[in-house]
Tab-separated table of C-alpha atoms in Angstrom:
chain	number	residue	atom	x	y	z
A	1	MET	CA	-156.158	34.506	-2.070
A	2	PRO	CA	-156.454	34.509	-5.871
A	3	GLU	CA	-159.255	32.442	-7.346
A	4	LEU	CA	-158.252	29.269	-9.105
A	5	ASP	CA	-160.263	28.196	-12.126
A	6	PRO	CA	-162.046	25.043	-10.879
A	7	VAL	CA	-162.087	23.527	-14.387
A	8	ILE	CA	-158.313	23.712	-14.745
A	9	HIS	CA	-157.578	23.200	-11.039
A	10	GLN	CA	-158.384	19.469	-11.241
A	11	PRO	CA	-154.933	17.745	-11.425
A	12	THR	CA	-155.575	15.667	-14.555
A	13	ARG	CA	-157.141	18.551	-16.434
A	14	LEU	CA	-154.278	20.795	-15.376
A	15	ARG	CA	-151.816	18.335	-16.914
A	16	ILE	CA	-153.900	18.061	-20.078
A	17	MET	CA	-153.962	21.831	-20.477
A	18	ALA	CA	-150.223	22.043	-19.775
A	19	ALA	CA	-149.523	19.493	-22.515
A	20	LEU	CA	-151.753	21.247	-25.055
A	21	VAL	CA	-150.520	24.736	-24.232
A	22	GLY	CA	-146.988	23.358	-24.465
A	23	LEU	CA	-147.582	22.962	-28.183
A	24	ASP	CA	-147.514	26.031	-30.392
A	25	GLU	CA	-150.747	27.784	-31.286
A	26	GLY	CA	-152.241	26.054	-34.296
A	27	ASP	CA	-150.647	22.701	-33.430
A	28	ARG	CA	-152.793	19.710	-32.543
A	29	ALA	CA	-152.099	16.623	-30.498
A	30	ASP	CA	-153.247	13.134	-31.370
A	31	PHE	CA	-155.480	11.586	-28.673
A	32	THR	CA	-153.206	8.573	-28.196
A	33	PHE	CA	-150.132	10.806	-28.065
A	34	LEU	CA	-151.781	12.813	-25.285
A	35	ARG	CA	-152.891	9.668	-23.479
A	36	ASP	CA	-149.394	8.151	-23.573
A	37	LEU	CA	-147.677	11.420	-22.675
A	38	LEU	CA	-149.822	11.813	-19.550
A	39	GLY	CA	-150.140	8.119	-18.659
A	40	LEU	CA	-153.927	8.138	-18.690
A	41	THR	CA	-156.496	5.591	-19.804
A	42	ASP	CA	-158.732	6.260	-22.810
A	43	GLY	CA	-161.776	6.684	-20.601
A	44	ASN	CA	-160.095	8.968	-18.115
A	45	LEU	CA	-158.746	11.244	-20.831
A	46	SER	CA	-162.089	11.320	-22.648
A	47	VAL	CA	-163.991	12.355	-19.547
A	48	HIS	CA	-161.639	15.207	-18.756
A	49	LEU	CA	-161.454	16.374	-22.361
A	50	GLN	CA	-165.239	16.514	-22.412
A	51	ARG	CA	-165.238	18.727	-19.339
A	52	LEU	CA	-162.596	21.002	-20.861
A	53	GLU	CA	-164.494	21.142	-24.130
A	54	GLU	CA	-167.705	22.110	-22.313
A	55	ALA	CA	-165.775	24.973	-20.737
A	56	GLY	CA	-164.560	26.026	-24.180
A	57	TYR	CA	-160.911	25.436	-23.315
A	58	VAL	CA	-160.187	22.682	-25.837
A	59	ARG	CA	-161.555	21.424	-29.140
A	60	VAL	CA	-161.767	17.766	-30.053
A	61	GLU	CA	-161.974	16.778	-33.689
A	62	LYS	CA	-162.697	13.208	-34.777
A	63	THR	CA	-161.564	12.349	-38.291
A	64	PHE	CA	-160.546	9.343	-40.327
A	65	VAL	CA	-157.168	8.582	-41.849
A	66	GLY	CA	-158.148	6.055	-44.455
A	67	ARG	CA	-160.431	3.803	-42.453
A	68	ARG	CA	-158.744	4.426	-39.131
A	69	PRO	CA	-160.377	6.870	-36.726
A	70	LYS	CA	-158.162	9.683	-35.524
A	71	THR	CA	-158.911	12.206	-32.815
A	72	TRP	CA	-157.122	15.537	-32.696
A	73	VAL	CA	-157.136	17.787	-29.638
A	74	TRP	CA	-155.999	21.350	-29.250
A	75	ALA	CA	-156.310	24.232	-26.812
A	76	THR	CA	-158.550	27.106	-27.852
A	77	PRO	CA	-157.487	30.740	-27.457
A	78	GLU	CA	-159.871	30.934	-24.484
A	79	GLY	CA	-158.252	27.842	-23.034
A	80	ARG	CA	-154.766	29.290	-23.449
A	81	ALA	CA	-155.884	32.520	-21.788
A	82	ALA	CA	-157.535	30.637	-18.931
A	83	PHE	CA	-154.409	28.504	-18.463
A	84	ALA	CA	-152.197	31.595	-18.455
A	85	ALA	CA	-154.483	33.177	-15.847
A	86	TYR	CA	-154.257	29.987	-13.772
A	87	VAL	CA	-150.458	30.062	-13.892
A	88	ASP	CA	-150.558	33.745	-12.885
A	89	ALA	CA	-152.783	32.833	-9.941
A	90	LEU	CA	-150.312	30.120	-8.855
A	91	GLU	CA	-147.481	32.637	-9.023
A	92	ASP	CA	-149.564	35.075	-6.991
A	93	ILE	CA	-149.814	32.433	-4.275
A	94	LEU	CA	-146.112	31.782	-4.466
A	95	TYR	CA	-144.940	35.393	-4.671
A	96	PRO	CA	-147.709	37.577	-3.234
A	97	GLN	CA	-145.354	40.412	-2.313
A	98	VAL	CA	-143.981	40.799	-5.875
A	99	ARG	CA	-147.365	41.533	-7.385
B	1	MET	CA	-153.918	26.399	-1.820
B	2	GLN	CA	-150.631	26.551	0.031
B	3	PRO	CA	-147.454	28.002	-1.562
B	4	ASN	CA	-145.744	24.596	-1.667
B	5	GLU	CA	-148.735	23.153	-3.515
B	6	ALA	CA	-148.592	26.049	-5.965
B	7	MET	CA	-144.876	25.414	-6.471
B	8	ASN	CA	-145.488	21.707	-7.112
B	9	ASP	CA	-148.185	22.588	-9.635
B	10	LEU	CA	-145.920	25.057	-11.430
B	11	ARG	CA	-143.104	22.522	-11.527
B	12	ALA	CA	-145.438	19.859	-12.938
B	13	ILE	CA	-146.748	22.318	-15.528
B	14	ARG	CA	-143.250	23.179	-16.690
B	15	GLN	CA	-142.203	19.531	-16.965
B	16	ILE	CA	-145.279	18.521	-18.940
B	17	MET	CA	-145.038	21.494	-21.279
B	18	GLU	CA	-141.387	20.712	-21.996
B	19	ARG	CA	-142.116	17.029	-22.513
B	20	ALA	CA	-145.033	17.776	-24.834
B	21	ARG	CA	-142.937	20.160	-26.877
B	22	ARG	CA	-139.977	17.772	-27.022
B	23	THR	CA	-141.843	14.617	-27.952
B	24	SER	CA	-144.257	16.192	-30.404
B	25	ASP	CA	-141.934	18.441	-32.283
B	26	GLY	CA	-138.712	16.479	-32.349
B	27	PHE	CA	-138.600	16.063	-36.099
B	28	GLY	CA	-136.015	18.786	-36.654
B	29	GLY	CA	-133.811	17.629	-33.827
B	30	TRP	CA	-133.801	13.926	-34.699
B	31	PHE	CA	-133.364	14.781	-38.374
B	32	MET	CA	-130.172	16.672	-37.522
B	33	VAL	CA	-128.868	13.899	-35.261
B	34	LEU	CA	-129.465	11.309	-37.993
B	35	TRP	CA	-127.707	13.281	-40.720
B	36	GLY	CA	-124.970	14.388	-38.336
B	37	ALA	CA	-124.106	10.752	-37.688
B	38	ILE	CA	-124.215	9.973	-41.416
B	39	TRP	CA	-121.996	12.944	-42.212
B	40	PHE	CA	-119.512	11.958	-39.526
B	41	LEU	CA	-119.231	8.406	-40.801
B	42	GLY	CA	-119.293	9.401	-44.460
B	43	PHE	CA	-116.723	12.191	-44.329
B	44	VAL	CA	-114.358	10.314	-41.997
B	45	GLY	CA	-114.624	7.350	-44.355
B	46	THR	CA	-113.994	9.597	-47.359
B	47	HIS	CA	-110.905	11.085	-45.724
B	48	ILE	CA	-109.539	7.601	-45.011
B	49	LEU	CA	-110.303	6.310	-48.513
B	50	LEU	CA	-108.629	9.335	-50.114
B	51	HIS	CA	-105.623	8.879	-47.834
B	52	PHE	CA	-105.231	5.297	-49.081
B	53	GLN	CA	-106.011	6.409	-52.660
B	54	ARG	CA	-109.182	4.334	-52.833
B	55	ASP	CA	-111.210	7.077	-54.513
B	56	GLU	CA	-113.317	4.577	-56.420
B	57	ALA	CA	-114.747	3.241	-53.155
B	58	ILE	CA	-116.202	6.591	-52.071
B	59	ASN	CA	-119.471	6.048	-53.915
B	60	TRP	CA	-119.810	2.628	-52.253
B	61	LEU	CA	-119.510	4.387	-48.920
B	62	TRP	CA	-121.987	7.210	-49.530
B	63	THR	CA	-124.717	5.356	-51.384
B	64	PRO	CA	-125.797	3.149	-48.462
B	65	LEU	CA	-125.289	5.963	-45.953
B	66	ASN	CA	-127.501	8.338	-47.949
B	67	THR	CA	-130.076	5.587	-48.382
B	68	ILE	CA	-130.175	5.093	-44.619
B	69	GLY	CA	-130.509	8.844	-44.176
B	70	ILE	CA	-133.383	9.164	-46.628
B	71	LEU	CA	-135.282	6.177	-45.246
B	72	GLY	CA	-134.634	7.363	-41.711
B	73	SER	CA	-135.909	10.858	-42.563
B	74	ILE	CA	-139.083	9.439	-44.072
B	75	TYR	CA	-139.613	7.240	-41.009
B	76	LEU	CA	-139.101	10.218	-38.679
B	77	GLY	CA	-141.547	12.337	-40.666
B	78	ILE	CA	-144.238	9.678	-40.631
B	79	ARG	CA	-143.739	8.966	-36.933
B	80	MET	CA	-143.880	12.624	-35.973
B	81	ALA	CA	-146.927	13.356	-38.117
B	82	ARG	CA	-148.821	10.554	-36.368
B	83	ARG	CA	-148.172	11.946	-32.918
B	84	ALA	CA	-148.889	15.612	-33.279
B	85	ARG	CA	-149.829	17.895	-36.084
B	86	THR	CA	-147.214	20.535	-35.493
B	87	ARG	CA	-145.583	23.094	-37.718
B	88	SER	CA	-142.638	20.848	-38.512
B	89	SER	CA	-144.594	17.594	-38.857
B	90	THR	CA	-147.065	19.095	-41.326
B	91	LEU	CA	-144.207	20.670	-43.195
B	92	TRP	CA	-142.279	17.457	-43.638
B	93	THR	CA	-143.792	16.580	-47.026
B	94	PRO	CA	-143.068	19.947	-48.644
B	95	LEU	CA	-139.695	19.969	-46.874
B	96	LEU	CA	-138.845	16.540	-48.291
B	97	LEU	CA	-139.725	17.825	-51.743
B	98	TYR	CA	-137.637	20.903	-51.075
B	99	TRP	CA	-134.591	18.789	-50.172
B	100	LEU	CA	-135.127	16.647	-53.266
B	101	ALA	CA	-135.304	19.805	-55.377
B	102	LEU	CA	-132.020	21.004	-53.846
B	103	ALA	CA	-130.449	17.631	-54.645
B	104	ALA	CA	-131.667	17.820	-58.230
B	105	PHE	CA	-130.376	21.389	-58.502
B	106	ASP	CA	-126.959	20.284	-57.255
B	107	GLY	CA	-126.993	17.386	-59.681
B	108	VAL	CA	-127.551	19.740	-62.602
B	109	LEU	CA	-124.799	22.109	-61.416
B	110	ILE	CA	-122.333	19.221	-60.942
B	111	TRP	CA	-123.166	17.898	-64.392
B	112	GLN	CA	-123.149	21.189	-66.290
B	113	PHE	CA	-120.010	22.591	-64.638
B	114	ARG	CA	-118.266	19.169	-64.585
B	115	LEU	CA	-117.665	19.447	-60.873
B	116	TYR	CA	-117.347	15.670	-60.747
B	117	THR	CA	-113.792	16.184	-61.980
B	118	ASN	CA	-112.940	18.001	-58.752
B	119	GLY	CA	-113.939	16.118	-55.609
B	120	LEU	CA	-113.346	19.051	-53.285
B	121	HIS	CA	-115.514	21.459	-55.286
B	122	MET	CA	-118.252	18.885	-55.589
B	123	ALA	CA	-118.220	18.164	-51.872
B	124	LEU	CA	-118.149	21.896	-51.079
B	125	LEU	CA	-121.162	22.542	-53.296
B	126	ILE	CA	-123.123	19.744	-51.664
B	127	VAL	CA	-122.235	20.849	-48.131
B	128	LEU	CA	-123.076	24.488	-48.881
B	129	THR	CA	-126.398	23.478	-50.409
B	130	ILE	CA	-127.251	21.448	-47.330
B	131	ALA	CA	-126.162	24.315	-45.093
B	132	LEU	CA	-128.521	26.588	-47.029
B	133	GLY	CA	-131.261	24.026	-46.594
B	134	TYR	CA	-130.776	23.991	-42.819
B	135	VAL	CA	-130.813	27.781	-42.639
B	136	GLN	CA	-134.144	27.859	-44.452
B	137	PHE	CA	-135.520	24.856	-42.529
B	138	GLY	CA	-134.759	26.671	-39.301
B	139	LEU	CA	-136.752	29.700	-40.424
B	140	PHE	CA	-139.897	27.542	-40.334
B	141	THR	CA	-139.095	25.521	-37.211
B	142	HIS	CA	-136.477	26.803	-34.784
B	143	TRP	CA	-133.703	29.385	-35.076
B	144	SER	CA	-131.115	26.978	-33.657
B	145	ILE	CA	-131.330	24.923	-36.858
B	146	SER	CA	-130.571	28.017	-38.935
B	147	VAL	CA	-127.560	28.743	-36.721
B	148	VAL	CA	-126.263	25.210	-37.329
B	149	GLY	CA	-126.714	25.690	-41.066
B	150	LEU	CA	-124.804	28.957	-40.975
B	151	PHE	CA	-121.996	27.329	-38.978
B	152	LEU	CA	-121.840	24.440	-41.474
B	153	GLY	CA	-121.481	26.856	-44.370
B	154	LEU	CA	-118.727	28.831	-42.662
B	155	VAL	CA	-116.815	25.684	-41.692
B	156	ALA	CA	-117.078	24.323	-45.228
B	157	VAL	CA	-115.772	27.501	-46.851
B	158	ALA	CA	-112.993	27.898	-44.281
B	159	MET	CA	-111.827	24.291	-44.636
B	160	ALA	CA	-111.967	24.398	-48.452
B	161	THR	CA	-110.055	27.677	-48.549
B	162	TRP	CA	-107.353	27.170	-45.900
B	163	LEU	CA	-107.183	23.436	-45.173
B	164	PRO	CA	-108.399	21.641	-48.319
B	165	GLU	CA	-106.423	18.489	-47.513
B	166	TYR	CA	-108.412	18.158	-44.284
B	167	PHE	CA	-111.765	19.237	-45.730
B	168	ASN	CA	-113.479	15.875	-45.260
B	169	LEU	CA	-112.143	15.373	-41.749
B	170	GLY	CA	-113.118	18.915	-40.782
B	171	ILE	CA	-116.641	18.506	-42.111
B	172	ALA	CA	-116.940	15.159	-40.346
B	173	ILE	CA	-115.932	16.478	-36.939
B	174	LEU	CA	-117.131	20.081	-37.025
B	175	GLY	CA	-120.024	19.701	-39.421
B	176	GLY	CA	-121.238	16.313	-38.261
B	177	GLY	CA	-120.602	17.296	-34.666
B	178	ALA	CA	-122.548	20.541	-35.081
B	179	LEU	CA	-125.488	18.667	-36.551
B	180	ILE	CA	-125.507	16.070	-33.772
B	181	GLY	CA	-124.993	18.645	-31.024
B	182	GLY	CA	-127.482	21.066	-32.553
B	183	GLY	CA	-129.995	18.276	-32.935
B	184	PHE	CA	-129.799	17.248	-29.295
B	185	TRP	CA	-129.922	20.891	-28.247
B	186	ALA	CA	-133.061	21.425	-30.342
B	187	LEU	CA	-134.629	18.316	-28.809
B	188	ARG	CA	-133.892	19.575	-25.318
B	189	TYR	CA	-134.949	23.183	-25.749
B	190	GLY	CA	-137.347	23.009	-28.636
B	191	GLY	CA	-137.145	22.809	-32.440
């Protein structure tokens, strides 16, 4: 049985990574865009982003647009690689005989 | 993890990735749908006005339509830039300037070569310039937009060469239709 990354395996964090990896490399998602896309609360998203950031899978950048705070989130190269490995592991479970 | 759980996870991953891509990077697609609708209305209207020899009313038709298109494009650019900083949303300011430069370039050509005396040539120049713009826009966003631009150019030249009396109607249906269809396709599959 292939090992599943416990950081990404959590359902909410899996969806967060899927959304961020769904964007092209170099693209960033606004925090509220991510929250609305995934139907999460601010607190819930923040907690999971913190966990992903601690693992080095995402970066969170807080800036200001004028006087309004803006938070940008994006997947790191390590995060993209870890997500790709997670998807490979899922496919290994689904199609063990192919690999 | 059981295989059915893995399948559910993979399905969820695919859906979220597609949704993220579609909703964050829809600038190109919605831009094409907007201008496709404007082209359809504008060129059908132009064909009808020319048929009833109401040439003087053509400007009254296009001025508000173009205004709606420009304001709509600005709104789309601002809305997209707020949601995700993607290749197309960060490009929208230089792209807007690029389109304005193309418009100014066309204006100079129309003025210097007196193309305003020939409605067909003027319309052909404008359509070809826009087709060129889409080809180049697609190089920075998604290839499907370049394909639409290429199709627009070919349709415009073909209609002007072989069916000039139906140029406006052809551009409305084929050109406007290609923009609308291409826009929705880009929204669905990316771009």
